C-alpha positions as MATLAB code, in Angstrom:
seq = 'XXXXXXXXXXXXXXXXXXXXXXXXXXXXXXXXXXXXXXXXXXXXXXXXXXXXXXXXXXXXXXXXXXXXXXXXXXXXXXXXXXXXXXXXXXXXXXXXXXXXXXXXXXXXXXXXXXXXXXXXXXXXXXXXXXXXXXXXXXXXXXXXXXXXXXXXXXXXXXXXXXXXXXXXXXXXXXXXXXXXXXXXXXXXXXXXXXXXXXXXXXXXXXXXXXXXXXXXXXXXXXXXXXXXXXXXXXXXXXXXXXXXXXXXXXXXXXXXXXXXXXXXXXXXXXXXXXXXXXXXXXXXXXXXXXXXXXXXXXXXXXXXXXXXXXXXXXXXXXXXXXXXXXXXXXXXXXXXXXXXXXXX';
ca = [
     -25.122   39.201  -73.751;
     -24.912   36.857  -70.764;
     -27.120   34.384  -72.636;
     -24.891   34.500  -75.716;
     -21.812   34.095  -73.516;
     -23.340   31.018  -71.890;
     -24.117   29.499  -75.313;
     -20.560   30.242  -76.442;
     -19.093   28.601  -73.339;
     -21.245   25.509  -73.856;
     -20.180   25.189  -77.493;
     -16.468   25.642  -76.758;
     -16.827   23.336  -73.764;
     -18.455   20.607  -75.858;
     -15.804   20.865  -78.554;
     -13.028   20.986  -75.937;
     -11.526   24.118  -77.461;
     -10.805   25.978  -74.229;
      -7.381   24.458  -73.529;
      -6.230   24.729  -77.142;
      -7.401   28.347  -77.375;
      -5.477   29.236  -74.196;
      -2.238   27.753  -75.577;
      -2.644   29.496  -78.947;
      -3.426   32.783  -77.210;
      -0.307   32.490  -75.033;
       1.903   31.916  -78.080;
       3.860   29.245  -76.188;
       3.406   26.342  -78.621;
       5.937   24.290  -76.709;
       3.091   23.507  -74.308;
       1.580   21.328  -77.048;
       4.282   18.748  -76.230;
       3.179   18.535  -72.589;
       0.373   16.376  -71.180;
      -1.958   19.389  -71.039;
      -1.072   20.240  -74.622;
      -1.723   16.718  -75.890;
      -5.083   16.579  -74.137;
      -5.915   20.013  -75.576;
      -5.142   18.732  -79.086;
      -6.997   15.421  -78.783;
      -9.952   16.798  -76.828;
     -11.742   18.344  -79.837;
     -11.269   15.207  -81.965;
     -14.407   13.378  -80.778;
     -16.898   16.243  -81.268;
     -15.323   17.127  -84.633;
     -15.614   13.495  -85.762;
     -19.199   13.445  -84.478;
     -20.064   16.448  -86.644;
     -18.264   14.863  -89.609;
     -20.165   11.610  -89.001;
     -23.472   13.487  -89.103;
     -22.514   15.410  -92.268;
     -21.315   12.240  -94.014;
     -24.461   10.373  -92.985;
     -26.617   13.212  -94.342;
     -24.637   13.263  -97.610;
     -25.290    9.544  -98.162;
     -28.895    9.939  -96.947;
     -28.308    7.679  -93.933;
     -28.619   10.349  -91.243;
     -31.697   10.279  -89.014;
     -32.146   12.806  -86.219;
     -33.966   10.187  -84.147;
     -30.748    8.118  -83.900;
     -29.175   10.933  -81.860;
     -32.195   11.853  -79.718;
     -31.489    9.700  -76.639;
     -27.788   10.566  -76.600;
     -28.440   14.295  -77.026;
     -30.937   14.620  -74.186;
     -28.816   12.433  -71.932;
     -25.820   14.698  -72.568;
     -27.901   17.794  -71.796;
     -29.206   16.275  -68.558;
     -25.760   15.082  -67.447;
     -23.790   18.140  -68.591;
     -23.019   19.330  -65.077;
     -23.953   16.958  -62.290;
     -22.519   13.754  -63.797;
     -19.015   15.115  -64.376;
     -18.894   16.837  -60.974;
     -19.872   13.648  -59.148;
     -17.348   11.610  -61.139;
     -14.447   13.948  -60.375;
     -15.427   14.015  -56.718;
     -15.537   10.208  -56.587;
     -12.056    9.871  -58.127;
     -10.637   12.352  -55.616;
     -12.318   10.578  -52.704;
     -11.055    7.124  -53.759;
      -7.481    8.321  -54.212;
      -7.485   10.076  -50.844;
      -9.163    7.252  -48.943;
      -7.609    4.112  -50.471;
      -4.008    5.313  -50.917;
      -3.203    4.384  -47.311;
      -4.286    0.793  -47.988;
      -2.273    0.268  -51.202;
      -0.346   -3.030  -51.164;
       2.678   -1.195  -52.595;
       3.575    2.011  -54.439;
       4.630    2.392  -58.069;
       6.447    5.177  -59.887;
       5.648    6.882  -63.170;
       7.916    4.788  -65.428;
       7.206    2.929  -68.675;
       7.247   -0.523  -67.093;
       4.944    0.500  -64.265;
       2.752    2.184  -66.867;
       2.269   -1.185  -68.588;
       1.425   -2.703  -65.200;
      -0.936    0.189  -64.459;
      -2.799   -0.180  -67.727;
      -3.282   -3.917  -67.235;
      -4.639   -3.204  -63.743;
      -6.885   -0.471  -65.144;
      -8.335   -2.862  -67.726;
      -8.913   -5.398  -64.938;
     -10.772   -2.758  -62.916;
     -12.731   -1.603  -65.968;
     -13.680   -5.193  -66.774;
     -15.189   -5.727  -63.311;
     -17.058   -2.415  -63.260;
     -18.497   -3.228  -66.688;
     -19.197   -6.891  -65.966;
     -21.061   -6.072  -62.749;
     -23.040   -3.392  -64.599;
     -24.440   -6.192  -66.777;
     -24.823   -8.815  -64.063;
     -26.306   -6.908  -61.091;
     -29.738   -5.530  -61.853;
     -29.536   -2.327  -59.820;
     -26.262   -1.525  -61.594;
     -27.793   -2.443  -64.953;
     -30.405    0.232  -64.232;
     -27.538    2.751  -64.329;
     -25.810    1.232  -67.359;
     -28.792    0.354  -69.559;
     -29.194    3.957  -70.743;
     -25.922    3.533  -72.619;
     -27.270    0.433  -74.389;
     -30.710    1.833  -75.172;
     -29.931    3.542  -78.536;
     -30.874    1.300  -81.451;
     -28.107    2.580  -83.713;
     -24.374    3.101  -83.232;
     -22.753    6.495  -83.631;
     -20.305    8.688  -81.743;
     -23.052   10.409  -79.779;
     -23.735    7.135  -77.926;
     -20.579    7.771  -75.896;
     -22.517   10.575  -74.151;
     -25.551    8.393  -73.337;
     -25.101    7.542  -69.651;
     -27.262    7.710  -66.540;
     -25.787   10.423  -64.318;
     -24.922    8.005  -61.481;
     -23.039    5.532  -63.671;
     -19.797    7.507  -63.854;
     -19.444    7.821  -60.040;
     -20.151    4.085  -59.686;
     -17.628    3.249  -62.415;
     -14.966    5.472  -60.884;
     -15.579    4.026  -57.428;
     -14.783    0.518  -58.709;
     -11.985    1.394  -61.129;
     -10.139    3.969  -59.047;
     -10.350    1.917  -55.840;
      -8.910   -1.207  -57.477;
      -6.121    0.739  -59.185;
      -5.094    2.619  -56.049;
      -5.209   -0.515  -53.884;
      -2.991   -2.302  -56.407;
      -0.451    0.503  -56.286;
      -1.115    2.454  -59.484;
       0.533    5.872  -59.222;
      -2.193    8.615  -59.163;
      -0.581   10.910  -61.801;
      -0.093    7.846  -64.016;
      -3.709    6.866  -63.366;
      -4.919   10.193  -64.760;
      -2.942    9.606  -67.968;
      -4.422    6.110  -68.243;
      -7.903    7.533  -67.672;
      -7.381   10.031  -70.476;
      -6.240    7.334  -72.932;
      -9.090    5.082  -71.855;
     -11.647    7.858  -72.224;
     -10.348    8.846  -75.637;
     -10.339    5.306  -77.028;
     -13.600    4.524  -75.247;
     -15.191    7.303  -77.262;
     -13.576    6.306  -80.546;
     -14.915    2.746  -80.422;
     -18.440    4.159  -80.705;
     -17.762    5.263  -84.284;
     -20.754    4.182  -86.337;
     -21.189    2.690  -89.785;
     -21.809    6.154  -91.245;
     -18.148    6.966  -90.602;
     -16.442    3.556  -90.700;
     -18.525    0.745  -92.177;
     -16.088   -2.035  -91.276;
     -15.104   -1.379  -87.678;
     -12.519   -4.170  -87.521;
      -9.696   -1.769  -88.501;
      -7.596   -4.405  -90.237;
      -4.806   -5.995  -88.212;
      -5.773   -3.945  -85.131;
      -8.741   -6.271  -84.648;
      -6.294   -8.916  -83.419;
      -4.539   -6.599  -80.975;
      -7.010   -4.175  -79.376;
     -10.742   -3.741  -78.848;
     -11.959   -2.092  -82.063;
     -15.259   -0.403  -82.974;
     -16.298   -3.791  -84.349;
     -15.824   -5.429  -80.948;
     -17.746   -2.666  -79.219;
     -20.580   -2.886  -81.720;
     -20.795   -6.535  -80.726;
     -20.951   -5.459  -77.071;
     -23.906   -3.170  -77.809;
     -25.817   -5.891  -79.662;
     -28.842   -7.735  -78.333;
     -28.252  -10.778  -80.566;
     -27.950  -13.868  -78.310;
     -24.466  -14.664  -79.660;
     -23.194  -11.202  -78.795;
     -24.896  -10.497  -75.443;
     -22.608   -9.807  -72.445;
     -19.299   -9.913  -74.328;
     -16.281   -7.613  -74.795;
     -16.305   -5.799  -71.448;
     -12.767   -4.404  -71.789;
     -12.108   -1.026  -73.377;
      -8.744   -1.042  -75.181;
      -6.899   -4.267  -74.402;
      -8.987   -7.485  -74.611;
      -6.794   -9.250  -72.057;
      -9.391   -9.913  -69.399;
     -12.185  -10.773  -71.821;
      -9.968  -13.549  -73.143;
      -9.011  -14.637  -69.607;
     -12.636  -14.787  -68.424;
     -14.115  -16.141  -71.667;
     -16.210  -13.104  -72.617;
     -14.338  -12.190  -75.814;
     -16.360  -12.288  -79.039;
     -15.415  -11.276  -82.574;
     -18.018   -9.899  -84.939;
     -19.542  -12.482  -87.263;
     -20.247  -10.565  -90.453;
     -22.940  -13.134  -91.330;
     -24.953  -12.050  -88.277;
     -26.161   -8.434  -88.615;
     -25.929   -6.540  -85.336;
     -29.209   -5.577  -83.670;
     -28.558   -2.670  -81.326;
     -30.512   -1.892  -78.173;
     -31.666   -3.784  -75.092;
     -33.855   -6.881  -74.958;
     -36.603   -5.253  -72.874;
     -39.439   -3.912  -75.053;
     -39.008   -0.132  -75.123;
     -41.079    2.852  -76.140;
     -39.566    3.612  -79.534;
     -36.871    6.313  -79.324;
     -38.127    7.515  -75.941;
     -35.523    9.379  -73.900;
     -37.511    8.982  -70.676;
     -37.866    5.225  -71.181;
     -34.163    4.916  -72.006;
     -33.204    6.909  -68.914;
     -35.700    5.667  -66.323;
     -37.274    2.574  -67.893;
     -35.117   -0.039  -66.181;
     -35.512    1.636  -62.799;
     -39.294    1.616  -63.198;
     -39.260   -2.028  -64.336;
     -37.155   -3.012  -61.309;
     -39.452   -1.115  -58.948;
     -42.476   -2.982  -60.366;
     -40.776   -6.359  -59.955;
     -39.756   -5.565  -56.372;
     -43.275   -4.400  -55.524;
     -44.883   -7.579  -56.903;
     -42.312  -10.009  -55.474;
     -43.438  -12.087  -52.483;
     -41.297  -11.770  -49.347;
     -38.261   -9.682  -48.446;
     -35.812  -12.262  -49.845;
     -37.284  -12.192  -53.363;
     -37.499   -8.415  -53.323;
     -33.805   -8.231  -52.413;
     -32.859  -10.827  -55.030;
     -34.497   -8.773  -57.774;
     -32.127   -5.942  -56.862;
     -28.869   -7.944  -56.888;
     -29.523  -10.804  -59.336;
     -28.837  -10.438  -63.085;
     -31.428   -8.749  -65.324;
     -34.020  -11.319  -66.357;
     -34.002  -13.226  -63.053;
     -37.481  -14.149  -61.811;
     -38.723  -15.508  -58.488;
     -41.053  -17.792  -60.491;
     -38.111  -19.602  -62.079;
     -39.035  -18.348  -65.548;
     -35.629  -16.772  -65.997;
     -34.730  -14.675  -69.034;
     -31.151  -13.949  -67.999;
     -28.446  -13.694  -70.637;
     -27.022  -17.079  -69.643;
     -30.408  -18.708  -70.276;
     -30.954  -16.875  -73.572;
     -27.471  -17.822  -74.854;
     -27.869  -21.463  -73.767;
     -31.182  -21.725  -75.620;
     -29.621  -20.087  -78.669;
     -26.667  -22.481  -78.820;
     -28.926  -25.475  -78.217;
     -31.103  -24.395  -81.143;
     -27.975  -24.094  -83.288;
     -27.048  -27.650  -82.328;
     -30.495  -28.928  -83.268;
     -30.346  -27.035  -86.569;
     -26.965  -28.596  -87.380;
     -28.397  -32.063  -86.678;
     -31.392  -31.326  -88.939;
     -29.088  -30.082  -91.708;
     -26.944  -33.231  -91.474;
     -30.033  -35.459  -91.699;
     -31.189  -33.564  -94.775;
     -27.730  -33.872  -96.348;
     -27.607  -37.645  -95.694;
     -31.094  -38.142  -97.195;
     -30.058  -36.137 -100.240;
     -26.984  -38.352 -100.690;
     -29.159  -41.502 -100.511;
     -31.494  -40.162 -103.182;
];
């Protein structure tokens, strides 16, 4: 019976039904209009959509179990320790950094707008650094390892990434005066939308969502972020509002003429959970071991992925530069061909 109870608690926990069940059991439906009630209503939406995505994919014969393997095992491994560490980190940052805040805000609509802009700024820098500092990429790469996009990818994270993310985001927000209760509301909205933008083609083929593509970060934008195509690499670091991507020049719309190739650029063992989870850490350890001198060993840890002490860099900046240069040469070749054709 204890085993069955544990299974039941895991299922209800995954589907986020606990809060909703408590409200329904109490009979006080007025609670649905409170923050706890809203979170209880929206909480089950992601897992329900995930199940619907799987069923729809199976109906159209597009579902493959292997596409969910990495995300599933990552979720199982992180089910307890990741969330506990993340909550602890948020609490620590609020308690420690509150005394250093440059000013205090209140929970009002205008400060909420300010708070969300600050949150996106903090999220941008956590996410940007996760792509540009190799030791941090080791934590983040698990999320980029799946070679298909679906809602389960939102669960694919190395267990130390959430504490690192919350250290950066919470610290910046608290230091810039974001009200802690307001911060929790912002975190909920961010988490909800951050999950929704992982909706795959089996559920929504065109992720641009019409006019919303000009206003917010859509599933289309996030599919671009998960791509390993040179044009798309290291773009769209924001989560809901693309403000800071546009400010820092990392915003990129999806080009429907360029099919998205999901995954990371490092050769991986096909659909291997262990390689997705530990592969980058092992690769970094090998590079550090082989590097000559303390300086080079240290640089491998803090420089962007692809940096090499030999100068044979394969960083994103180098890959993108080569790509755009090849486009320029191709355009020149096409123009020469066109001019010759006109002469003939």
